[in-house]
Short mmCIF file of C-alpha atoms in Angstrom, two decimals:
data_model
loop_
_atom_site.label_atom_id
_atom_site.label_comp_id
_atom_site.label_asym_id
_atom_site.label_seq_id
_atom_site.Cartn_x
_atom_site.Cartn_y
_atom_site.Cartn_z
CA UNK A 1 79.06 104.44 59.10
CA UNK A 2 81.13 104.42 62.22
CA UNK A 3 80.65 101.59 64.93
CA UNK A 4 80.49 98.15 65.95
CA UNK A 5 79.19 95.52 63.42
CA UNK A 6 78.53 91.67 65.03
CA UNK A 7 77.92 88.96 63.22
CA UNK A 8 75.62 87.05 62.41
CA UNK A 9 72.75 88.46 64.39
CA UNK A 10 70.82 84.72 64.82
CA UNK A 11 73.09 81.39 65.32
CA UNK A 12 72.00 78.42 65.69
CA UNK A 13 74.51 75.40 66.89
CA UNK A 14 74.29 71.63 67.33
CA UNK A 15 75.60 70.17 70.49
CA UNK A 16 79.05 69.34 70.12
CA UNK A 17 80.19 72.30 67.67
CA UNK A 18 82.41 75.21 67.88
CA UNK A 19 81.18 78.26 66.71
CA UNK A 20 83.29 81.56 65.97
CA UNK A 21 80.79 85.10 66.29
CA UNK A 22 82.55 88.29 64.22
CA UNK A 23 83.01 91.75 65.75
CA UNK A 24 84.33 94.32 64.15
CA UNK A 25 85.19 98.04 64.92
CA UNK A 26 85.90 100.96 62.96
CA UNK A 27 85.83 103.24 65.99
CA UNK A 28 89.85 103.48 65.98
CA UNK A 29 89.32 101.91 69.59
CA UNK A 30 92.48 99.94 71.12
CA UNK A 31 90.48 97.96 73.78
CA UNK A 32 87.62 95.72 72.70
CA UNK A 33 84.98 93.13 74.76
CA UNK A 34 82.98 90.31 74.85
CA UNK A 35 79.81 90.03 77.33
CA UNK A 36 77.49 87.37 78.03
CA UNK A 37 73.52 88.47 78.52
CA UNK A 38 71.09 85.55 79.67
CA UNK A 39 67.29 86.04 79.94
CA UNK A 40 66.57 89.15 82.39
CA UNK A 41 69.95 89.11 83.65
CA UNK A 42 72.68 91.67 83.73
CA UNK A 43 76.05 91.21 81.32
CA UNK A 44 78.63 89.23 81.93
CA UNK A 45 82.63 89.75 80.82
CA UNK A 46 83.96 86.67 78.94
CA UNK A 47 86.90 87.94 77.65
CA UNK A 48 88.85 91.55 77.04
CA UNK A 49 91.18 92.92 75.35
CA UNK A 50 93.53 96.28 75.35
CA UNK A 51 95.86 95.95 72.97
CA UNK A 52 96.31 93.85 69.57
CA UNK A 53 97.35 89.85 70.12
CA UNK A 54 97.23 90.38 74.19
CA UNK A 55 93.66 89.87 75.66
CA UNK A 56 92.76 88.62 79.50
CA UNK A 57 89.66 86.37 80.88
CA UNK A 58 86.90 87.83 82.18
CA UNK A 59 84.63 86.55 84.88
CA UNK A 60 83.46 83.68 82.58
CA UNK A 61 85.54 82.95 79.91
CA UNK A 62 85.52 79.14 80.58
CA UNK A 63 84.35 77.29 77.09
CA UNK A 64 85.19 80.40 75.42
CA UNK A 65 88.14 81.52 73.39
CA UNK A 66 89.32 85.13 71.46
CA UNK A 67 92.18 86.42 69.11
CA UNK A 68 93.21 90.18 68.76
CA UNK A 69 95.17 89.61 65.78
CA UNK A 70 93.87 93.20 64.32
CA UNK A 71 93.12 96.19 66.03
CA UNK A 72 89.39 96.31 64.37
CA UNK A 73 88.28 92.70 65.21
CA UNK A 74 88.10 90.31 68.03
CA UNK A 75 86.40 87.32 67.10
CA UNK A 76 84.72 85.01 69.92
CA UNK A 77 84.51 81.38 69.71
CA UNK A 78 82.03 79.43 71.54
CA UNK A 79 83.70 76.00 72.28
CA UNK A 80 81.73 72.50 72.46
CA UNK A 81 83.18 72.76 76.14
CA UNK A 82 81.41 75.66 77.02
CA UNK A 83 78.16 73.76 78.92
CA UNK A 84 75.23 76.56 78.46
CA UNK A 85 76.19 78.37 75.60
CA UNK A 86 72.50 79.77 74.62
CA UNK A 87 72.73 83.32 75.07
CA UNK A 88 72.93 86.73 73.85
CA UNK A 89 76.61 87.40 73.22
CA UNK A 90 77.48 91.23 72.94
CA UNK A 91 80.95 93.05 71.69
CA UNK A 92 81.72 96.37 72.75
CA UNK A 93 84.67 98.36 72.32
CA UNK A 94 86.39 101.86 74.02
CA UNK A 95 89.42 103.94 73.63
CA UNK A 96 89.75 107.60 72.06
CA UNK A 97 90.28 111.10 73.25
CA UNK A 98 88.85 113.23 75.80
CA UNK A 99 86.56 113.15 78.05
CA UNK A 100 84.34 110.31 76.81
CA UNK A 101 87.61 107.98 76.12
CA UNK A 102 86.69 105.60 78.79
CA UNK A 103 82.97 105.16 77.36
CA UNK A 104 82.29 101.86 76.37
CA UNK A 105 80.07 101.44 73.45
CA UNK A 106 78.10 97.74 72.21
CA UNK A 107 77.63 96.00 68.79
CA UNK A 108 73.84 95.17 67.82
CA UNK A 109 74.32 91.84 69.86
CA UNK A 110 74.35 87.99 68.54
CA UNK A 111 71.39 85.49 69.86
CA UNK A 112 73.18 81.81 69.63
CA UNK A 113 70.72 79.09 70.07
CA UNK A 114 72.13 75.47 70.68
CA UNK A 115 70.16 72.85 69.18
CA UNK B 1 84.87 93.32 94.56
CA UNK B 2 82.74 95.93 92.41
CA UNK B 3 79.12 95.11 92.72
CA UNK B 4 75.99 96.78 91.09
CA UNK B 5 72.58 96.74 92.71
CA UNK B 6 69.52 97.48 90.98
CA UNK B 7 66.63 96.33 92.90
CA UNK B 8 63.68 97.34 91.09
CA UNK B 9 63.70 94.39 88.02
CA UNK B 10 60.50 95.90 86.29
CA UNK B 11 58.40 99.60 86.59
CA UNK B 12 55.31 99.81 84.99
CA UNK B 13 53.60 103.26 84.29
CA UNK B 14 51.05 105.17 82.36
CA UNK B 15 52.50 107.61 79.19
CA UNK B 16 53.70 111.06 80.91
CA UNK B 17 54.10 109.92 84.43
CA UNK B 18 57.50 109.95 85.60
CA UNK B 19 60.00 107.14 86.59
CA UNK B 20 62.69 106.88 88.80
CA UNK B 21 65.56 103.96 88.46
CA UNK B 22 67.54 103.17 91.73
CA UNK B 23 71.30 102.08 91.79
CA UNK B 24 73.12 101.51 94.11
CA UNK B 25 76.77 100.18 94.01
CA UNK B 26 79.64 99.04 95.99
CA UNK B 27 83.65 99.65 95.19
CA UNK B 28 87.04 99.89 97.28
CA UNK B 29 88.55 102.41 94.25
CA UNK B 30 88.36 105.89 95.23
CA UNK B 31 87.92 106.66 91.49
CA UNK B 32 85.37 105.18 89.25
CA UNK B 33 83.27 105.46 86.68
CA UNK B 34 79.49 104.97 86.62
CA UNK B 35 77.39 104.30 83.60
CA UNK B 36 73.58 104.08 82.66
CA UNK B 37 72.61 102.16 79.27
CA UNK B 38 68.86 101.65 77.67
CA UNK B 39 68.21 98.20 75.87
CA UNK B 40 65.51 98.65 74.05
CA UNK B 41 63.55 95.32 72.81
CA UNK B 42 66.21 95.00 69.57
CA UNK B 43 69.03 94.08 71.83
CA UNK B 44 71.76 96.48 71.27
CA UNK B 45 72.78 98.57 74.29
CA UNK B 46 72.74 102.38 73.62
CA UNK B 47 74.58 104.61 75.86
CA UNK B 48 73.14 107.31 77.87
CA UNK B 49 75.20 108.68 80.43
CA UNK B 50 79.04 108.56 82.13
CA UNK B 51 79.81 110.31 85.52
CA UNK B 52 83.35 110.35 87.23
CA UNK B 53 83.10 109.85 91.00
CA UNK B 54 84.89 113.18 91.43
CA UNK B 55 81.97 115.07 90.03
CA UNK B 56 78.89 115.11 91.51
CA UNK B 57 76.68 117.56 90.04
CA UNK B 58 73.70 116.42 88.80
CA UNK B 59 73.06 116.55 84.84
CA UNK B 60 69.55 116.61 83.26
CA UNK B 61 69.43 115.77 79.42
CA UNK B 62 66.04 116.24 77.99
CA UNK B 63 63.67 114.45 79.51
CA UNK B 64 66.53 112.23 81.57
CA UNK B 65 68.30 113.07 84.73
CA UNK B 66 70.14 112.05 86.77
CA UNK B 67 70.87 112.19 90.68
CA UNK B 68 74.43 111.07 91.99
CA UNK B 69 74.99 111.04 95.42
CA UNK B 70 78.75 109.54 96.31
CA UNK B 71 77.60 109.27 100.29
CA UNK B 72 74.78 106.78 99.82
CA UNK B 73 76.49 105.16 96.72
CA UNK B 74 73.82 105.99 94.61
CA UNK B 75 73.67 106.81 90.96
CA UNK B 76 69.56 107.08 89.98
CA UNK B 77 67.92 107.65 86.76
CA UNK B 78 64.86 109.77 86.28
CA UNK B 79 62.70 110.04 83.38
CA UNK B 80 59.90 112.83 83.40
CA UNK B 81 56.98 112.77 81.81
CA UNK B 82 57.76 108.97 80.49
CA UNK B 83 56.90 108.21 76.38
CA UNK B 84 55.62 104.65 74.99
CA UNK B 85 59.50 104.98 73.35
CA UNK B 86 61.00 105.08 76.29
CA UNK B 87 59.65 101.15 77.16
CA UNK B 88 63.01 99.34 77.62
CA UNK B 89 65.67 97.76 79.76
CA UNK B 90 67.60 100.34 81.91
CA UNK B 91 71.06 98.83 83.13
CA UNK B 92 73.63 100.86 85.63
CA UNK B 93 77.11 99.70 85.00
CA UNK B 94 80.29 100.71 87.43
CA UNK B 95 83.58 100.81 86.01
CA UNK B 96 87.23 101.53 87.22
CA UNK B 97 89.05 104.57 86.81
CA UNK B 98 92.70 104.55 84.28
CA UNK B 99 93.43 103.24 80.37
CA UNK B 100 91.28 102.58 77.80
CA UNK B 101 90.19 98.60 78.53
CA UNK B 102 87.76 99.42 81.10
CA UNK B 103 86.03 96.54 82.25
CA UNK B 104 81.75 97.34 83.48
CA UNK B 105 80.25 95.66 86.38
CA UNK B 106 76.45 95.51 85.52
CA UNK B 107 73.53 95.60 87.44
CA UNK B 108 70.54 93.39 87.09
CA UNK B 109 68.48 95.73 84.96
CA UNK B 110 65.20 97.21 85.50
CA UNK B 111 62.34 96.75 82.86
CA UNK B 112 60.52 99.72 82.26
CA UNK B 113 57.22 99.55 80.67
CA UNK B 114 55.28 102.89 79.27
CA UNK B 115 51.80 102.54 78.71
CA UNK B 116 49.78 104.64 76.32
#
């Protein structure tokens, strides 16, 4: 099946731990994401990413950090820095042809729960 | 700065009515993208719908359509005749025109709720 596969789906942390969530694409897409969703709020950016090993900050990428070592996966780790991390962490991903190259398109979503 | 405004945060109706979702946003770019998404209560966000700011004809899909008018920055939803199915979270996202690596400037989300 094409798409976006995150992992795990339910995380739970202790204070004081990093904790590294999976994303992987087998879309063929060149620029990938990481968004932040808190209760009944809109998404957040963290982090982005257009190309393999470059990727830029996004509105809150403090206490958060990425790799783009492989065009398929772009792996987010949740730092013990980061002060609030309970959330609902999202990956998404867009590139391709056409007219719908631009679209971007979201993982299942990971719940993280701290502890 | 890009901002999204969605200022209805829940809609509650009755199986078959119809619904309306406002949206109203705010860019400098004279190109853009605008996007609506459903969440449904699983989590993942399913697209539904991408419009270029250099097209404005409406587009009806089923039971969805939508209205986007470029002089009052406005990009609403409309569901007719509204199924239990449809009960979700309805974000509008904004998004610059050029390369792949698009980044979306949410809204707030409106919770719709279909009752049978």
């Amino acid at each position: 099946d094409g798409g976006i596969t995150q992992s795990p789906k339910y995380l739970f942390r202790k204070e004081g731990q990093n904790v590294t969530l999976s994303c992987e694409q087998n879309l063929n897409h060149d620029a990938m994401y990481w968004y932040r969703q808190d209760p009944g709020q809109g998404l957040r950016l963290i982090y982005y990413s257009q190309i393999v090993n470059d990727f830029q900050k996004g509105d809150i990428a403090e206490g958060y950090s990425v790799s783009r070592e492989k065009k398929e996966s772009f792996p987010l780790t949740v730092t013990s820095a980061q002060k609030n991390p309970t959330a609902f962490y999202l990956c998404a991903s867009s590139g391709g042809q056409g007219a719908f190259g631009n679209t971007i398109y979201f993982g299942e979503g990971s719940w993280l729960t701290v502890v | 700065a890009q901002k999204v405004t969605q200022a209805q945060t829940e809609i509650s109706v009755v199986e078959k009515e119809d619904v309306t979702l406002d949206c109203v946003y705010e860019t400098r770019d004279t190109t853009y993208y605008l996007f609506w998404y459903k969440q449904p209560p699983s989590g993942e966000l399913v697209f539904l719908i991408r419009r270029n700011s250099f097209d404005e004809q409406n587009e009806i899909s089923g039971r969805y359509s939508w209205n986007f008018q470029k002089s009052t920055s406005s990009f609403n939803f409309t569901i007719t005749a509204s199924q239990v199915v449809d009960s979700a979270v309805y974000f509008c996202a904004l998004s610059e025109a050029g390369a792949a690596g698009n980044k979306l400037t949410f809204g707030g989300g409106t919770r719709v709720l279909v009752k049978p």
